[in-house]
PDB file of C-alpha atoms in Angstrom:
ATOM      1  CA  UNK F   1       3.802 -16.149 -12.846  1.00  0.00           C
ATOM      2  CA  UNK F   2       1.080 -15.244 -15.282  1.00  0.00           C
ATOM      3  CA  UNK F   3      -2.258 -16.516 -14.710  1.00  0.00           C
ATOM      4  CA  UNK F   4      -4.750 -15.149 -17.132  1.00  0.00           C
ATOM      5  CA  UNK F   5      -7.908 -15.048 -14.977  1.00  0.00           C
ATOM      6  CA  UNK F   6      -5.877 -13.326 -12.278  1.00  0.00           C
ATOM      7  CA  UNK F   7      -5.069 -10.425 -14.740  1.00  0.00           C
ATOM      8  CA  UNK F   8      -8.820 -10.074 -15.348  1.00  0.00           C
ATOM      9  CA  UNK F   9      -9.631 -10.103 -11.555  1.00  0.00           C
ATOM     10  CA  UNK F  10      -6.950  -7.462 -11.034  1.00  0.00           C
ATOM     11  CA  UNK F  11      -8.560  -5.082 -13.576  1.00  0.00           C
ATOM     12  CA  UNK F  12     -11.818  -5.228 -11.548  1.00  0.00           C
ATOM     13  CA  UNK F  13     -10.300  -5.235  -8.091  1.00  0.00           C
ATOM     14  CA  UNK F  14      -6.992  -3.190  -8.050  1.00  0.00           C
ATOM     15  CA  UNK F  15      -3.981  -4.386  -6.200  1.00  0.00           C
ATOM     16  CA  UNK F  16      -5.629  -6.382  -3.390  1.00  0.00           C
ATOM     17  CA  UNK F  17      -4.208  -9.822  -2.783  1.00  0.00           C
ATOM     18  CA  UNK F  18      -6.418 -12.515  -4.393  1.00  0.00           C
ATOM     19  CA  UNK F  19      -7.399 -15.396  -1.996  1.00  0.00           C
ATOM     20  CA  UNK F  20      -7.841 -18.477  -4.417  1.00  0.00           C
ATOM     21  CA  UNK F  21      -8.315 -21.284  -1.945  1.00  0.00           C
ATOM     22  CA  UNK F  22      -9.291 -22.011   1.552  1.00  0.00           C
ATOM     23  CA  UNK F  23     -10.891 -19.625   3.957  1.00  0.00           C
ATOM     24  CA  UNK F  24     -11.754 -16.377   2.350  1.00  0.00           C
ATOM     25  CA  UNK F  25     -11.523 -17.487  -1.268  1.00  0.00           C
ATOM     26  CA  UNK F  26     -12.843 -14.798  -3.602  1.00  0.00           C
ATOM     27  CA  UNK F  27     -16.370 -15.349  -5.111  1.00  0.00           C
ATOM     28  CA  UNK F  28     -16.218 -16.081  -8.913  1.00  0.00           C
ATOM     29  CA  UNK F  29     -12.680 -17.484  -8.949  1.00  0.00           C
ATOM     30  CA  UNK F  30     -11.940 -21.010  -9.988  1.00  0.00           C
ATOM     31  CA  UNK F  31     -10.198 -22.003  -6.717  1.00  0.00           C
ATOM     32  CA  UNK F  32      -9.978 -25.529  -7.754  1.00  0.00           C
ATOM     33  CA  UNK F  33      -8.573 -24.832 -11.233  1.00  0.00           C
ATOM     34  CA  UNK F  34      -6.002 -22.327  -9.782  1.00  0.00           C
ATOM     35  CA  UNK F  35      -4.936 -24.967  -7.092  1.00  0.00           C
ATOM     36  CA  UNK F  36      -4.685 -27.556  -9.758  1.00  0.00           C
ATOM     37  CA  UNK F  37      -2.629 -25.163 -11.980  1.00  0.00           C
ATOM     38  CA  UNK F  38      -0.274 -24.357  -9.143  1.00  0.00           C
ATOM     39  CA  UNK F  39       0.091 -28.169  -8.293  1.00  0.00           C
ATOM     40  CA  UNK F  40       1.179 -29.260 -11.700  1.00  0.00           C
ATOM     41  CA  UNK F  41       4.905 -28.847 -11.070  1.00  0.00           C
ATOM     42  CA  UNK F  42       5.868 -30.932 -14.265  1.00  0.00           C
ATOM     43  CA  UNK F  43       9.483 -30.551 -14.122  1.00  0.00           C
ATOM     44  CA  UNK F  44       9.798 -31.450 -10.366  1.00  0.00           C
ATOM     45  CA  UNK F  45       7.482 -34.434 -10.934  1.00  0.00           C
ATOM     46  CA  UNK F  46       9.539 -35.705 -13.940  1.00  0.00           C
ATOM     47  CA  UNK F  47      12.822 -35.320 -11.873  1.00  0.00           C
ATOM     48  CA  UNK F  48      11.283 -37.196  -8.984  1.00  0.00           C
ATOM     49  CA  UNK F  49       9.926 -39.944 -11.166  1.00  0.00           C
ATOM     50  CA  UNK F  50      13.276 -40.343 -12.883  1.00  0.00           C
ATOM     51  CA  UNK F  51      14.742 -40.908  -9.386  1.00  0.00           C
ATOM     52  CA  UNK F  52      12.047 -43.368  -8.432  1.00  0.00           C
ATOM     53  CA  UNK F  53      10.143 -40.951  -6.123  1.00  0.00           C
ATOM     54  CA  UNK F  54       6.489 -40.718  -6.356  1.00  0.00           C
ATOM     55  CA  UNK F  55       5.009 -37.299  -5.562  1.00  0.00           C
ATOM     56  CA  UNK F  56       1.563 -38.184  -4.274  1.00  0.00           C
ATOM     57  CA  UNK F  57       0.921 -34.864  -2.495  1.00  0.00           C
ATOM     58  CA  UNK F  58       1.677 -36.210   0.883  1.00  0.00           C
ATOM     59  CA  UNK F  59       3.807 -34.729   3.612  1.00  0.00           C
ATOM     60  CA  UNK F  60       6.084 -37.813   3.332  1.00  0.00           C
ATOM     61  CA  UNK F  61       6.819 -36.996  -0.367  1.00  0.00           C
ATOM     62  CA  UNK F  62       8.721 -33.812   0.907  1.00  0.00           C
ATOM     63  CA  UNK F  63      11.133 -35.936   2.811  1.00  0.00           C
ATOM     64  CA  UNK F  64      11.671 -38.057  -0.296  1.00  0.00           C
ATOM     65  CA  UNK F  65      12.312 -35.009  -2.438  1.00  0.00           C
ATOM     66  CA  UNK F  66      14.976 -33.909   0.243  1.00  0.00           C
ATOM     67  CA  UNK F  67      16.814 -37.136  -0.456  1.00  0.00           C
ATOM     68  CA  UNK F  68      17.213 -36.534  -4.243  1.00  0.00           C
ATOM     69  CA  UNK F  69      20.660 -36.191  -5.554  1.00  0.00           C
ATOM     70  CA  UNK F  70      20.754 -32.604  -6.888  1.00  0.00           C
ATOM     71  CA  UNK F  71      21.941 -33.004 -10.361  1.00  0.00           C
ATOM     72  CA  UNK F  72      19.953 -30.068 -11.566  1.00  0.00           C
ATOM     73  CA  UNK F  73      22.433 -27.541 -10.019  1.00  0.00           C
ATOM     74  CA  UNK F  74      24.618 -27.889 -13.023  1.00  0.00           C
ATOM     75  CA  UNK F  75      22.026 -26.289 -15.341  1.00  0.00           C
ATOM     76  CA  UNK F  76      20.896 -22.826 -14.562  1.00  0.00           C
ATOM     77  CA  UNK F  77      17.656 -23.060 -16.401  1.00  0.00           C
ATOM     78  CA  UNK F  78      16.608 -26.242 -14.846  1.00  0.00           C
ATOM     79  CA  UNK F  79      17.716 -24.844 -11.477  1.00  0.00           C
ATOM     80  CA  UNK F  80      15.368 -21.934 -11.787  1.00  0.00           C
ATOM     81  CA  UNK F  81      12.283 -23.820 -12.953  1.00  0.00           C
ATOM     82  CA  UNK F  82      12.827 -26.671 -10.468  1.00  0.00           C
ATOM     83  CA  UNK F  83      12.958 -23.969  -7.794  1.00  0.00           C
ATOM     84  CA  UNK F  84       9.599 -22.717  -8.812  1.00  0.00           C
ATOM     85  CA  UNK F  85       8.181 -26.149  -9.001  1.00  0.00           C
ATOM     86  CA  UNK F  86       9.514 -27.184  -5.638  1.00  0.00           C
ATOM     87  CA  UNK F  87       8.112 -24.120  -3.975  1.00  0.00           C
ATOM     88  CA  UNK F  88       4.712 -24.752  -5.674  1.00  0.00           C
ATOM     89  CA  UNK F  89       4.682 -28.339  -4.648  1.00  0.00           C
ATOM     90  CA  UNK F  90       5.500 -27.272  -0.985  1.00  0.00           C
ATOM     91  CA  UNK F  91       2.668 -24.898  -1.065  1.00  0.00           C
ATOM     92  CA  UNK F  92       0.302 -27.496  -2.379  1.00  0.00           C
ATOM     93  CA  UNK F  93       1.189 -29.771   0.506  1.00  0.00           C
ATOM     94  CA  UNK F  94       0.716 -27.010   2.956  1.00  0.00           C
ATOM     95  CA  UNK F  95      -2.653 -26.064   1.589  1.00  0.00           C
ATOM     96  CA  UNK F  96      -3.923 -29.559   1.581  1.00  0.00           C
ATOM     97  CA  UNK F  97      -2.419 -30.519   5.033  1.00  0.00           C
ATOM     98  CA  UNK F  98      -2.280 -27.450   7.297  1.00  0.00           C
ATOM     99  CA  UNK F  99      -5.629 -26.470   8.690  1.00  0.00           C
ATOM    100  CA  UNK F 100      -6.612 -22.884   7.565  1.00  0.00           C
ATOM    101  CA  UNK F 101      -3.799 -22.652   4.887  1.00  0.00           C
ATOM    102  CA  UNK F 102      -4.793 -21.137   1.595  1.00  0.00           C
ATOM    103  CA  UNK F 103      -3.257 -19.999  -1.622  1.00  0.00           C
ATOM    104  CA  UNK F 104      -3.152 -16.129  -2.042  1.00  0.00           C
ATOM    105  CA  UNK F 105      -1.833 -14.393  -5.177  1.00  0.00           C
ATOM    106  CA  UNK F 106       0.045 -11.119  -4.343  1.00  0.00           C
ATOM    107  CA  UNK F 107      -0.468  -8.049  -6.597  1.00  0.00           C
ATOM    108  CA  UNK F 108       2.835  -8.824  -8.448  1.00  0.00           C
ATOM    109  CA  UNK F 109       1.354 -12.194  -9.273  1.00  0.00           C
ATOM    110  CA  UNK F 110       3.528 -14.147  -6.777  1.00  0.00           C
ATOM    111  CA  UNK F 111       1.607 -17.109  -5.173  1.00  0.00           C
ATOM    112  CA  UNK F 112       2.129 -17.437  -1.416  1.00  0.00           C
ATOM    113  CA  UNK F 113       0.478 -19.477   1.218  1.00  0.00           C
ATOM    114  CA  UNK F 114      -1.365 -17.894   3.954  1.00  0.00           C
ATOM    115  CA  UNK F 115      -1.574 -19.656   7.200  1.00  0.00           C
ATOM    116  CA  UNK F 116      -4.628 -19.401   9.542  1.00  0.00           C
ATOM    117  CA  UNK F 117      -2.419 -17.164  11.788  1.00  0.00           C
ATOM    118  CA  UNK F 118      -2.333 -14.636   8.839  1.00  0.00           C
ATOM    119  CA  UNK F 119       1.421 -15.290   8.199  1.00  0.00           C
ATOM    120  CA  UNK F 120       2.109 -15.416   4.391  1.00  0.00           C
ATOM    121  CA  UNK F 121       4.910 -17.578   3.413  1.00  0.00           C
ATOM    122  CA  UNK F 122       6.603 -17.131  -0.069  1.00  0.00           C
ATOM    123  CA  UNK F 123       7.004 -20.828  -0.777  1.00  0.00           C
ATOM    124  CA  UNK F 124       8.498 -20.177  -4.276  1.00  0.00           C
ATOM    125  CA  UNK F 125      11.469 -18.378  -2.398  1.00  0.00           C
ATOM    126  CA  UNK F 126      11.703 -21.405  -0.218  1.00  0.00           C
ATOM    127  CA  UNK F 127      11.732 -23.722  -3.280  1.00  0.00           C
ATOM    128  CA  UNK F 128      14.446 -21.805  -4.965  1.00  0.00           C
ATOM    129  CA  UNK F 129      16.739 -21.967  -1.725  1.00  0.00           C
ATOM    130  CA  UNK F 130      16.015 -25.681  -1.587  1.00  0.00           C
ATOM    131  CA  UNK F 131      16.899 -26.098  -5.233  1.00  0.00           C
ATOM    132  CA  UNK F 132      19.996 -24.012  -4.956  1.00  0.00           C
ATOM    133  CA  UNK F 133      21.457 -25.298  -1.685  1.00  0.00           C
ATOM    134  CA  UNK F 134      19.226 -27.925  -0.194  1.00  0.00           C
ATOM    135  CA  UNK F 135      18.541 -25.819   2.826  1.00  0.00           C
ATOM    136  CA  UNK F 136      16.112 -25.636   4.314  1.00  0.00           C
ATOM    137  CA  UNK F 137      14.859 -29.024   3.536  1.00  0.00           C
ATOM    138  CA  UNK F 138      11.315 -28.949   2.173  1.00  0.00           C
ATOM    139  CA  UNK F 139      10.137 -31.347   5.053  1.00  0.00           C
ATOM    140  CA  UNK F 140      11.828 -29.158   7.598  1.00  0.00           C
ATOM    141  CA  UNK F 141      10.220 -25.966   6.164  1.00  0.00           C
ATOM    142  CA  UNK F 142       6.791 -27.696   6.149  1.00  0.00           C
ATOM    143  CA  UNK F 143       7.116 -28.805   9.721  1.00  0.00           C
ATOM    144  CA  UNK F 144       8.106 -25.377  10.913  1.00  0.00           C
ATOM    145  CA  UNK F 145       5.195 -23.749   8.940  1.00  0.00           C
ATOM    146  CA  UNK F 146       2.668 -26.421  10.126  1.00  0.00           C
ATOM    147  CA  UNK F 147       3.419 -25.470  13.713  1.00  0.00           C
ATOM    148  CA  UNK F 148       2.789 -21.807  13.515  1.00  0.00           C
TER     149      UNK F 148
END
C-alpha cells in the first residue's frame, strides 16, 4: 500500500515502523488523516450496501459482514481488493474499540494493528483469509484479538 507521506517519513527516519494512531503516534504525522484513509474500504462498503448491510464502524458490523453471501469469490480482482478492504475495516474497528490498539505502518508499507500488549496483527492478511474462505470470521478474529 503506497501512502505518499509515509514515503517521505521513511526518507527521514529509515526503516523504523511508523506509529500513526493511538499511543506512541509519531509527531508531525497526520494520524487522523491516515486512519481515515485506511478506513475508506470503498469496495467492501459498496458490497455491504448492495447486500443491505450498513458498515457503521461498530463491532456488530463485523458479524453482519460475516453473514454476506460471498459472491466476490468468483472474481480474482474483486477477491484481492475486497480482502484488503476487509482487513483494513477490521483494523479500523480494532483501533476504535480495543483499548491501546494503534495503526502501525511496517517498513514494507503494510499497515498492521499493534495491541497494548505489543502484539502486532496483520489485519490485511486476516481480511484476505476471510474473503477467500470465510474463516476466520471477522467477528471471531476481533473477539480473539480484543481479549489479548
